[in-house]
């Protein structure tokens, strides 16, 4: 019963976010599905939609705060918020800016302004660093104060959140490639072969294997150490999101309107 109430509340929050964002009267803002992140410790849902990011109490459904406090026609959000290890909430905007706000009260900590295009995907916050993929083909590596450490440039826009391996960052790109990047220097450790289509889903890493889907209508398994393709599983349509791995199975959906579960080892 508790789970049923929880998911009912989440559904209500999504509907409320659409309504709240629509009240601003802005034009030219992000108007697709809301970016949703759950913080179980704070019992808070963070919803990125339209001109605001909303912090919603999961117990009551009450709004705790919104960022920015006042609507601004130049600002809108699409990417799910990301929580850093030190309590920052990271918000990628359509105004080409990455904001850090206090997760408790929504007050701005800092803003990173070097991107020249929008943020479609959430940043990855891990090991005291922030990796923010931008539609301007660049992955920005920042420290927790918002200072730029390095920049990596791919051949096409970056629409997927990176994934952290043991000693590298894995990055999907719309240029048909998957990259392994040294988190210290920003240098590419390897670049996969052409994966046959744009890659816009977050890679999943397990037991030395990376799983990622592509617009080439395939799900692929790739060696994390070398970037070599292990197997390809053909699908009837684009694979947009990242897969789920568990129990020796790889499960994913696609634009062919099917859920698929396959053997994670053999494909």
Coordinates of N, CA and C in Angstrom, one line a residue, residues 112 129-132 139-143 146-152 183 186:
X112 N 28.0 28.1 -13.8 CA 29.0 27.9 -14.8 C 28.4 28.3 -16.1
X129 N 34.0 15.5 -8.2 CA 34.0 16.2 -9.5 C 32.7 16.2 -10.2
X130 N 32.5 17.1 -11.1 CA 31.2 17.2 -11.8 C 31.5 17.1 -13.3
X131 N 30.8 16.2 -14.0 CA 31.0 16.1 -15.5 C 29.7 16.4 -16.2
X132 N 29.7 17.6 -16.9 CA 28.5 18.1 -17.5 C 28.5 18.0 -19.0
X139 N 32.1 18.0 -23.1 CA 32.0 17.5 -21.7 C 32.9 18.4 -20.9
X140 N 32.2 19.1 -19.9 CA 33.0 20.0 -19.0 C 33.2 19.2 -17.7
X141 N 34.4 19.2 -17.2 CA 34.8 18.6 -15.9 C 35.1 19.8 -14.9
X142 N 34.3 19.8 -13.9 CA 34.4 20.9 -12.9 C 34.7 20.3 -11.5
X143 N 35.3 21.1 -10.6 CA 35.3 20.7 -9.3 C 34.0 21.1 -8.6
X146 N 32.7 24.7 -8.9 CA 32.3 25.2 -10.2 C 33.5 25.6 -11.1
X147 N 34.7 25.4 -10.6 CA 35.9 25.7 -11.4 C 36.1 24.7 -12.5
X148 N 36.4 25.1 -13.7 CA 36.7 24.2 -14.8 C 38.0 23.5 -14.7
X149 N 38.0 22.2 -14.7 CA 39.3 21.4 -14.7 C 39.8 21.1 -16.1
X150 N 38.9 20.7 -17.0 CA 39.2 20.4 -18.4 C 37.9 20.3 -19.2
X151 N 38.1 20.3 -20.5 CA 37.0 20.2 -21.5 C 37.4 19.1 -22.5
X152 N 36.4 18.2 -22.8 CA 36.6 17.2 -23.8 C 35.6 17.5 -24.9
X183 N 39.6 10.7 -16.1 CA 39.0 11.7 -15.3 C 39.9 12.8 -14.8
X186 N 41.2 14.4 -18.9 CA 40.3 14.7 -19.9 C 40.7 14.1 -21.3

